[in-house]
Amino acid sequence: MWIDLAYSLSQGRDRTMTRRAARIVELLEARGADDSVREVRFEQLTDVIPEGNLIEVFDGRGKRVLPRYPKAPDFPWPALTRLPASGQFGNVDYNGRVFRLYRHPHPPYVILVAGQLEDNRNMMARFTAGLAWATPAMLVLCAVAGYFLNRRALQPVDQITAMLRSISIGNLSQRLPVANTRDELRRLAETCNEMLGRLEDAVERINRFTADASHELRSPVALIRTVAEYALRNPKVDAESKEAFEEILAESVETSQLLEDMLTLARADAGYGNPVFEAVDLSQLVEDAAARQRPLADAKQQTVTVRTSGPAWISGDRSSLRRLVWILLDNAVKYTPAQGSIVLGLMATPSEAVLTVHDSGIGIPEELLPRIFDRFVRADPSRGEVNGTGLGLAIAKWIAGAHHAKLSVQSREREGSVFRVEFALLRNTE
Ligand code: ADP
């Protein structure tokens, strides 16, 4: 804008001066006009031009053809006749002001038109001053408007980010909402959805593979176990072979357990084997689990105490819940030394049934507690622990999750552990 205005003003100035020179040429060429008529017309012409504009006409010898221009008697005209012929325009200082000068040769005359540049300069100065405050003000305005516009425009990005953050391996089937626009955000949401689709496919394939592999391996492992058991029943088997067969049997029992657990989790991941919900009395399950576990506890001379506050009905899958109680109780027996004590509790509050498995066992190292429900997490084997797959608590976590129950643990090494599952009580159980 500044450059355009400066250019337009200077062009306008030069054009006006060229036009004035053309009027003088007309005046000089007017037929039948003698000098006195010309003088009158020249005066008329100079009377109407605004202040700060000067005109003179010289003949070839440097003598004024028209009367001295009265408004600037001492304007340095003669010096101006020396302007280079090619450069018809130039600037000159007069009385501390800058004048634009136009020299128009019109043989035998030289017409000189001068115009003050002050007005143009004042206008440019005012414009520059205006720009000096308007530009920062506009910048501030644009920045504020830009900030709010940006926030509005980027709101969908925030939503996409929040949604993507909430997606994990467990809910890969979720999709981002796709806006009904034709912009980059729509493409971003669509691309993310395509990526989620591909991830979901890949995870599903891995789950299926794990499930299939565990399933396929069950039969050969079962066969190995049967053969080992059969061989052990043979009275003619020698001591060395017996030891080997016992080892094979123990390993195959453990491997079948591992395969069962892997299959359970792979099916859970793949969404198969979703629990079938019915009204279940947890107190009954707790009593049953304690009764089944008692022989193992007795073998270690452990005391198993059951404390229930009466029936506690919840909505759940009976066999999964049985497995959950079994995993926790089995761990309590496994990880509690001989003569330790285990308390199986069930407390019903007005809204919840709280199952607790308390043992006086070896406890869980503090650094392991945050990961204890992850798959294949087992404490340092040097603690002399019994065999296990490291998948029991992961299955327990999945069962609790499927029942919208909260499974937590508190434990101190060498003091014992308390596993706690909080179920929502079933209403209207009569
Ligand atoms: P597993 O018992 O087959 O190793 P789990 O997932 O059931 O697998 O348990 C994971 C690990 O958590 C165990 O290896 C053990 O170190 C620890 N743990 C579980 N329950 C207890 C408990 N009651 N007391 C001490 N450690 C426990």
Coordinates of C-alpha atoms and ligand atoms in Angstrom, one line a residue:
M1 CA 0.0 0.0 0.0
W2 CA 2.8 2.4 0.9
I3 CA 4.7 1.8 -2.3
D4 CA 1.6 2.0 -4.4
L5 CA 0.5 5.3 -2.8
A6 CA 4.0 6.8 -3.2
Y7 CA 4.1 5.7 -6.8
S8 CA 0.6 7.0 -7.6
L9 CA 1.3 10.3 -6.0
S10 CA 4.5 10.9 -7.9
Q11 CA 2.9 9.7 -11.2
G12 CA -0.1 12.0 -10.6
R13 CA 2.2 14.9 -9.9
D14 CA 4.2 14.4 -13.1
R15 CA 1.0 13.9 -15.1
T16 CA -0.5 17.2 -13.8
M17 CA 2.7 19.0 -14.7
T18 CA 2.8 17.5 -18.2
R19 CA -0.8 18.6 -18.7
R20 CA 0.0 22.1 -17.6
A21 CA 2.9 22.3 -20.0
A22 CA 0.5 21.2 -22.8
R23 CA -1.9 24.0 -21.9
I24 CA 0.9 26.5 -22.2
V25 CA 1.8 25.0 -25.6
E26 CA -1.8 25.6 -26.6
L27 CA -1.6 29.1 -25.3
L28 CA 1.6 29.8 -27.2
E29 CA 0.3 28.4 -30.4
A30 CA -3.1 30.2 -30.3
R31 CA -3.6 31.8 -33.6
G32 CA -4.2 35.5 -33.9
A33 CA -3.3 36.1 -30.3
D34 CA -0.7 38.9 -29.7
D35 CA 1.5 39.1 -26.6
S36 CA -1.0 41.1 -24.5
V37 CA -3.7 38.5 -25.1
R38 CA -1.3 35.7 -24.2
E39 CA -0.3 37.5 -21.0
V40 CA -4.0 37.7 -20.0
R41 CA -4.6 34.1 -20.7
F42 CA -1.4 33.1 -19.0
E43 CA -2.5 35.1 -15.9
Q44 CA -5.9 33.4 -16.0
L45 CA -4.2 30.0 -16.2
T46 CA -1.8 30.7 -13.3
D47 CA -4.6 32.2 -11.2
V48 CA -6.5 28.9 -11.1
I49 CA -3.6 26.6 -10.4
P50 CA -3.2 25.8 -6.7
E51 CA -0.6 27.4 -4.5
G52 CA 2.9 26.0 -4.8
N53 CA 2.7 25.5 -8.6
L54 CA 4.8 27.7 -10.8
I55 CA 5.1 28.2 -14.5
E56 CA 7.6 30.1 -16.7
V57 CA 8.3 30.2 -20.4
F58 CA 11.7 31.2 -21.8
D59 CA 12.8 31.9 -25.3
G60 CA 16.0 30.4 -26.8
R61 CA 18.1 33.2 -25.4
G62 CA 17.0 32.7 -21.8
K63 CA 14.6 35.7 -21.8
R64 CA 11.2 35.3 -20.3
V65 CA 8.5 35.2 -22.9
L66 CA 5.6 35.6 -20.4
P67 CA 5.6 37.9 -17.3
R68 CA 7.6 36.9 -14.3
Y69 CA 5.4 34.5 -12.3
P70 CA 4.4 36.7 -9.3
K71 CA 4.0 34.0 -6.7
A72 CA 7.7 33.1 -6.7
P73 CA 9.7 36.0 -8.0
D74 CA 13.2 34.6 -7.1
F75 CA 12.6 31.0 -8.1
P76 CA 15.9 29.8 -9.6
W77 CA 14.5 29.4 -13.1
P78 CA 17.6 30.0 -15.2
A79 CA 19.5 27.2 -13.5
L80 CA 16.7 24.9 -14.3
T81 CA 17.0 25.4 -18.0
R82 CA 20.2 23.3 -17.7
L83 CA 18.3 20.2 -16.9
P84 CA 19.6 17.3 -19.1
A85 CA 17.5 17.1 -22.2
S86 CA 16.8 13.4 -21.7
G87 CA 15.7 13.8 -18.0
Q88 CA 12.7 16.1 -18.4
F89 CA 11.8 15.8 -14.7
G90 CA 14.0 16.8 -11.7
N91 CA 13.8 18.0 -8.1
V92 CA 15.0 21.4 -6.9
D93 CA 15.2 23.1 -3.5
Y94 CA 13.6 26.5 -3.1
N95 CA 13.1 28.3 0.2
G96 CA 13.8 25.1 2.1
R97 CA 11.1 23.2 0.2
V98 CA 11.5 20.6 -2.5
F99 CA 9.9 21.3 -5.9
R100 CA 9.3 18.9 -8.8
L101 CA 10.3 20.5 -12.1
Y102 CA 9.2 19.6 -15.6
R103 CA 11.1 21.0 -18.5
H104 CA 9.3 20.9 -21.8
P105 CA 11.2 22.2 -24.8
H106 CA 8.9 23.7 -27.4
P107 CA 11.2 25.4 -29.9
P108 CA 11.9 28.3 -29.8
Y109 CA 10.6 28.2 -26.3
V110 CA 11.4 26.2 -23.2
I111 CA 8.4 25.7 -20.9
L112 CA 9.2 25.1 -17.2
V113 CA 6.6 23.9 -14.8
A114 CA 7.4 23.5 -11.1
G115 CA 5.2 21.9 -8.4
Q116 CA 5.7 21.7 -4.7
L117 CA 6.3 18.1 -3.4
E118 CA 5.4 19.1 0.2
D119 CA 1.8 18.1 0.0
N120 CA 2.7 14.7 -1.4
R121 CA 5.4 14.3 1.3
N122 CA 3.0 15.3 4.0
M123 CA 0.4 12.9 2.8
M124 CA 3.0 10.1 2.7
A125 CA 4.2 11.0 6.3
R126 CA 0.5 10.9 7.5
F127 CA 0.0 7.6 5.8
T128 CA 3.3 6.2 7.3
A129 CA 2.2 7.4 10.8
G130 CA -1.2 5.8 10.3
L131 CA 0.5 2.5 9.2
A132 CA 2.8 2.7 12.2
W133 CA -0.1 2.3 14.7
A134 CA -2.5 0.5 12.5
T135 CA -0.1 -2.3 11.6
P136 CA 0.6 -3.4 15.2
A137 CA -3.1 -3.0 16.0
M138 CA -4.0 -5.1 13.1
L139 CA -1.4 -7.7 14.1
V140 CA -2.8 -7.9 17.6
L141 CA -6.3 -8.1 16.2
C142 CA -5.3 -10.8 13.7
A143 CA -3.4 -12.7 16.4
V144 CA -6.4 -12.7 18.8
A145 CA -8.8 -13.6 16.0
G146 CA -6.3 -16.2 14.7
Y147 CA -6.0 -17.8 18.1
F148 CA -9.7 -18.2 18.5
L149 CA -10.2 -19.4 14.9
N150 CA -7.3 -21.8 15.4
R151 CA -8.8 -23.2 18.6
R152 CA -12.1 -23.7 16.9
A153 CA -10.5 -25.2 13.9
L154 CA -8.3 -27.5 15.9
Q155 CA -11.0 -28.7 18.3
P156 CA -11.7 -31.8 16.2
V157 CA -7.9 -32.6 16.4
D158 CA -8.2 -32.6 20.2
Q159 CA -11.2 -34.9 20.0
I160 CA -9.3 -37.2 17.6
T161 CA -6.3 -37.2 20.0
A162 CA -8.5 -38.0 23.1
M163 CA -10.2 -40.8 21.2
L164 CA -7.0 -42.3 19.9
R165 CA -5.6 -42.1 23.4
S166 CA -8.5 -44.2 24.7
I167 CA -8.0 -46.9 22.1
S168 CA -5.9 -49.8 23.2
I169 CA -5.6 -53.4 22.2
G170 CA -8.8 -54.2 24.1
N171 CA -11.0 -51.8 22.1
L172 CA -9.5 -51.7 18.6
S173 CA -12.9 -52.0 17.1
Q174 CA -13.7 -48.4 18.0
R175 CA -13.6 -45.9 15.2
L176 CA -13.2 -42.1 15.1
P177 CA -16.2 -40.0 14.1
V178 CA -15.8 -38.8 10.5
A179 CA -16.8 -35.2 10.0
N180 CA -19.1 -34.4 7.1
T181 CA -16.6 -32.1 5.5
R182 CA -14.1 -32.4 2.7
D183 CA -11.0 -31.3 4.6
E184 CA -7.7 -32.6 6.0
L185 CA -9.4 -33.5 9.3
R186 CA -11.8 -35.8 7.6
R187 CA -8.9 -37.4 5.7
L188 CA -7.0 -37.7 9.0
A189 CA -10.0 -39.4 10.7
E190 CA -10.5 -41.7 7.8
T191 CA -6.8 -42.6 7.7
C192 CA -6.8 -43.3 11.4
N193 CA -9.8 -45.5 11.0
E194 CA -8.2 -47.4 8.2
M195 CA -5.1 -47.9 10.3
L196 CA -7.3 -49.1 13.3
G197 CA -9.0 -51.5 10.9
R198 CA -5.6 -52.9 9.8
L199 CA -4.4 -53.2 13.4
E200 CA -7.6 -54.9 14.5
D201 CA -7.2 -57.4 11.6
A202 CA -3.6 -58.0 12.6
V203 CA -4.3 -58.4 16.3
E204 CA -7.2 -60.7 15.4
R205 CA -4.9 -62.9 13.3
I206 CA -2.3 -63.1 16.1
N207 CA -5.1 -64.0 18.6
R208 CA -6.4 -66.6 16.3
F209 CA -2.9 -68.0 15.8
T210 CA -2.3 -68.2 19.5
A211 CA -5.7 -69.8 20.1
D212 CA -5.1 -72.3 17.2
A213 CA -1.6 -73.1 18.3
S214 CA -2.6 -73.7 21.9
H215 CA -5.5 -75.8 20.8
E216 CA -3.5 -77.9 18.4
L217 CA -0.7 -78.5 21.0
R218 CA -3.2 -79.7 23.6
S219 CA -3.6 -83.2 22.0
P220 CA 0.2 -84.0 21.6
V221 CA 0.9 -82.8 25.1
A222 CA -2.0 -84.9 26.5
L223 CA -0.6 -87.9 24.6
I224 CA 2.9 -87.4 26.1
R225 CA 1.3 -87.2 29.5
T226 CA -0.8 -90.3 29.0
V227 CA 2.3 -92.2 27.7
A228 CA 4.3 -91.1 30.7
E229 CA 1.6 -92.1 33.1
Y230 CA 1.2 -95.5 31.4
A231 CA 4.9 -96.1 31.5
L232 CA 5.0 -95.2 35.2
R233 CA 2.4 -97.8 35.9
N234 CA 4.6 -100.5 34.5
P235 CA 6.2 -102.3 37.5
K236 CA 9.1 -103.4 35.3
V237 CA 10.3 -99.9 34.7
D238 CA 13.8 -99.3 36.1
A239 CA 14.6 -96.5 38.6
E240 CA 16.4 -94.3 36.1
S241 CA 13.6 -94.5 33.5
K242 CA 11.1 -93.9 36.2
E243 CA 12.8 -90.7 37.2
A244 CA 12.8 -89.6 33.5
F245 CA 9.1 -90.5 33.1
E246 CA 8.2 -88.6 36.2
E247 CA 10.0 -85.6 34.9
I248 CA 8.2 -85.9 31.6
L249 CA 4.9 -86.2 33.4
A250 CA 5.5 -83.1 35.6
E251 CA 6.6 -81.1 32.5
S252 CA 3.7 -82.2 30.5
V253 CA 1.2 -81.4 33.3
E254 CA 2.7 -77.9 33.5
T255 CA 2.7 -77.5 29.7
S256 CA -1.0 -78.5 29.5
Q257 CA -1.8 -76.0 32.2
L258 CA 0.1 -73.3 30.2
L259 CA -1.7 -74.2 27.0
E260 CA -5.1 -74.1 28.8
D261 CA -4.3 -70.7 30.2
M262 CA -3.0 -69.4 26.8
L263 CA -6.1 -70.7 25.1
T264 CA -8.3 -69.0 27.7
L265 CA -6.6 -65.6 27.2
A266 CA -6.4 -65.9 23.4
R267 CA -10.1 -66.7 23.3
A268 CA -10.8 -63.8 25.7
D269 CA -8.8 -61.4 23.5
A270 CA -10.6 -62.7 20.4
G271 CA -13.9 -62.0 22.2
Y272 CA -14.9 -65.7 22.2
G273 CA -16.0 -67.5 25.3
N274 CA -17.7 -64.4 26.7
P275 CA -19.1 -65.2 30.1
V276 CA -22.8 -66.2 30.3
F277 CA -24.3 -64.2 33.1
E278 CA -26.7 -65.5 35.7
A279 CA -27.4 -64.9 39.3
V280 CA -24.6 -66.5 41.4
D281 CA -24.2 -66.7 45.1
L282 CA -20.6 -65.9 45.7
S283 CA -20.7 -67.3 49.3
Q284 CA -21.4 -70.7 47.9
L285 CA -18.5 -70.5 45.4
V286 CA -16.2 -69.4 48.2
E287 CA -17.2 -72.4 50.4
D288 CA -16.7 -74.8 47.4
A289 CA -13.3 -73.4 46.5
A290 CA -12.1 -73.6 50.1
A291 CA -13.3 -77.2 50.3
R292 CA -11.5 -78.2 47.1
Q293 CA -8.3 -76.4 48.1
R294 CA -8.2 -77.8 51.7
P295 CA -6.4 -81.1 50.9
L296 CA -3.5 -79.1 49.3
A297 CA -3.4 -76.7 52.2
D298 CA -3.6 -79.6 54.7
A299 CA -0.6 -81.2 52.9
K300 CA 1.4 -78.0 53.8
Q301 CA -0.2 -77.8 57.3
Q302 CA -1.8 -74.5 56.4
T303 CA -5.0 -73.2 58.0
V304 CA -7.7 -72.1 55.6
T305 CA -10.4 -70.0 57.3
V306 CA -13.6 -68.9 55.5
R307 CA -15.4 -65.8 56.7
T308 CA -18.6 -64.9 54.9
S309 CA -21.3 -62.6 55.9
G310 CA -24.1 -64.7 54.3
P311 CA -25.2 -65.0 50.7
A312 CA -23.9 -62.4 48.3
W313 CA -25.7 -62.6 44.9
I314 CA -24.1 -61.1 41.9
S315 CA -24.6 -61.4 38.2
G316 CA -21.9 -63.5 36.7
D317 CA -20.6 -66.5 34.9
R318 CA -20.4 -69.3 37.4
S319 CA -17.5 -71.3 35.9
S320 CA -15.4 -68.1 35.3
L321 CA -16.1 -66.9 38.9
R322 CA -15.2 -70.4 40.2
R323 CA -11.9 -70.1 38.3
L324 CA -11.2 -66.6 39.6
V325 CA -11.6 -67.7 43.3
W326 CA -9.6 -70.8 42.5
I327 CA -6.7 -68.9 41.0
L328 CA -6.5 -66.5 44.0
L329 CA -6.8 -69.3 46.6
D330 CA -4.4 -71.6 44.7
N331 CA -1.8 -68.8 44.6
A332 CA -2.3 -68.2 48.4
V333 CA -1.6 -71.9 49.1
K334 CA 1.3 -72.0 46.6
Y335 CA 3.1 -68.9 47.9
T336 CA 2.5 -69.4 51.6
P337 CA 5.0 -71.5 53.4
A338 CA 4.1 -74.6 55.5
Q339 CA 2.0 -73.8 58.6
G340 CA 0.9 -70.4 57.2
S341 CA -2.6 -69.2 57.4
I342 CA -5.0 -68.2 54.6
V343 CA -8.3 -66.4 55.2
L344 CA -10.9 -66.3 52.5
G345 CA -13.4 -63.5 53.2
L346 CA -16.6 -62.4 51.6
M347 CA -18.2 -59.2 52.9
A348 CA -21.5 -57.8 51.5
T349 CA -22.0 -54.0 51.8
P350 CA -25.3 -52.5 50.7
S351 CA -24.0 -52.2 47.1
E352 CA -21.0 -54.5 46.9
A353 CA -19.7 -58.0 47.5
V354 CA -16.1 -57.8 48.5
L355 CA -14.1 -61.0 48.1
T356 CA -10.7 -61.1 49.9
V357 CA -8.0 -63.7 49.9
H358 CA -5.5 -63.0 52.7
D359 CA -2.4 -65.1 53.2
S360 CA 0.6 -64.9 55.4
G361 CA 2.9 -65.9 52.6
I362 CA 6.1 -64.7 51.0
G363 CA 4.5 -61.6 49.5
I364 CA 5.1 -59.8 46.3
P365 CA 8.1 -57.5 45.7
E366 CA 7.0 -53.9 45.7
E367 CA 8.5 -53.2 42.2
L368 CA 6.5 -56.1 40.8
L369 CA 3.1 -55.0 42.2
P370 CA 2.2 -52.6 39.3
R371 CA 2.8 -55.4 36.8
I372 CA 1.6 -58.4 38.7
F373 CA -1.6 -58.8 36.7
D374 CA 0.3 -58.7 33.4
R375 CA 0.9 -61.9 31.4
F376 CA 3.9 -64.0 32.1
V377 CA 4.9 -61.9 35.1
R378 CA 6.4 -64.0 37.8
A379 CA 8.5 -63.0 40.8
D380 CA 12.2 -63.7 40.9
P381 CA 12.5 -67.5 40.6
S382 CA 15.4 -67.4 43.1
R383 CA 12.7 -67.0 45.8
G384 CA 12.3 -70.7 45.4
E385 CA 8.7 -70.5 44.2
V386 CA 6.7 -73.3 43.0
N387 CA 6.0 -73.9 39.3
G388 CA 3.5 -71.8 37.5
T389 CA 2.6 -70.3 34.2
G390 CA 2.5 -66.6 35.1
L391 CA -0.9 -66.4 33.5
G392 CA -3.2 -67.0 36.4
L393 CA -3.5 -63.4 37.6
A394 CA -3.9 -62.2 34.0
I395 CA -6.8 -64.6 33.7
A396 CA -8.2 -63.4 37.1
K397 CA -7.9 -59.8 35.9
W398 CA -9.8 -60.6 32.7
I399 CA -12.6 -62.4 34.6
A400 CA -12.9 -59.5 37.0
G401 CA -13.0 -57.1 34.1
A402 CA -15.7 -59.1 32.3
H403 CA -17.8 -58.8 35.5
H404 CA -17.0 -55.1 35.9
A405 CA -15.4 -55.9 39.2
K406 CA -12.3 -54.3 40.6
L407 CA -9.3 -56.6 41.3
S408 CA -6.5 -55.2 43.5
V409 CA -3.7 -56.4 45.6
Q410 CA -1.8 -55.2 48.7
S411 CA 1.3 -57.1 49.6
R412 CA 4.5 -56.9 51.6
E413 CA 7.4 -59.2 51.1
R414 CA 7.7 -61.9 53.8
E415 CA 4.5 -60.6 55.5
G416 CA 1.8 -61.8 53.1
S417 CA -0.7 -60.6 50.5
V418 CA -4.3 -59.6 50.3
F419 CA -6.1 -59.9 46.9
R420 CA -9.4 -58.1 46.8
V421 CA -12.2 -58.3 44.3
E422 CA -15.1 -55.8 44.5
F423 CA -18.3 -56.9 42.7
A424 CA -21.5 -55.0 42.3
L425 CA -24.3 -56.8 44.2
L426 CA -27.3 -58.0 42.2
R427 CA -30.5 -56.1 43.2
N428 CA -33.8 -58.0 43.9
T429 CA -32.3 -61.3 44.6
E430 CA -35.4 -62.8 46.1
Ligands
ADP1 P1 1.8 -68.4 38.5 O1 1.3 -68.5 39.9 O2 1.3 -69.4 37.7 O3 3.2 -68.1 38.5 P2 0.1 -66.0 38.5 O4 -0.2 -65.1 37.4 O5 -1.0 -66.6 39.2 O6 1.1 -67.1 37.9 O7 1.0 -65.2 39.5 C1 2.1 -64.4 39.0 C2 3.1 -64.2 40.1 O8 2.6 -63.4 41.2 C3 3.5 -65.5 40.7 O9 4.6 -66.1 40.0 C4 4.0 -65.0 42.1 O10 5.3 -64.6 42.0 C5 3.1 -63.8 42.4 N1 2.0 -64.2 43.3 C6 0.8 -64.4 42.9 N2 0.0 -64.6 44.0 C7 0.8 -64.5 45.1 C8 0.6 -64.6 46.5 N3 -0.6 -64.9 47.1 N4 1.7 -64.4 47.3 C9 2.9 -64.1 46.8 N5 3.1 -64.0 45.4 C10 2.1 -64.2 44.6

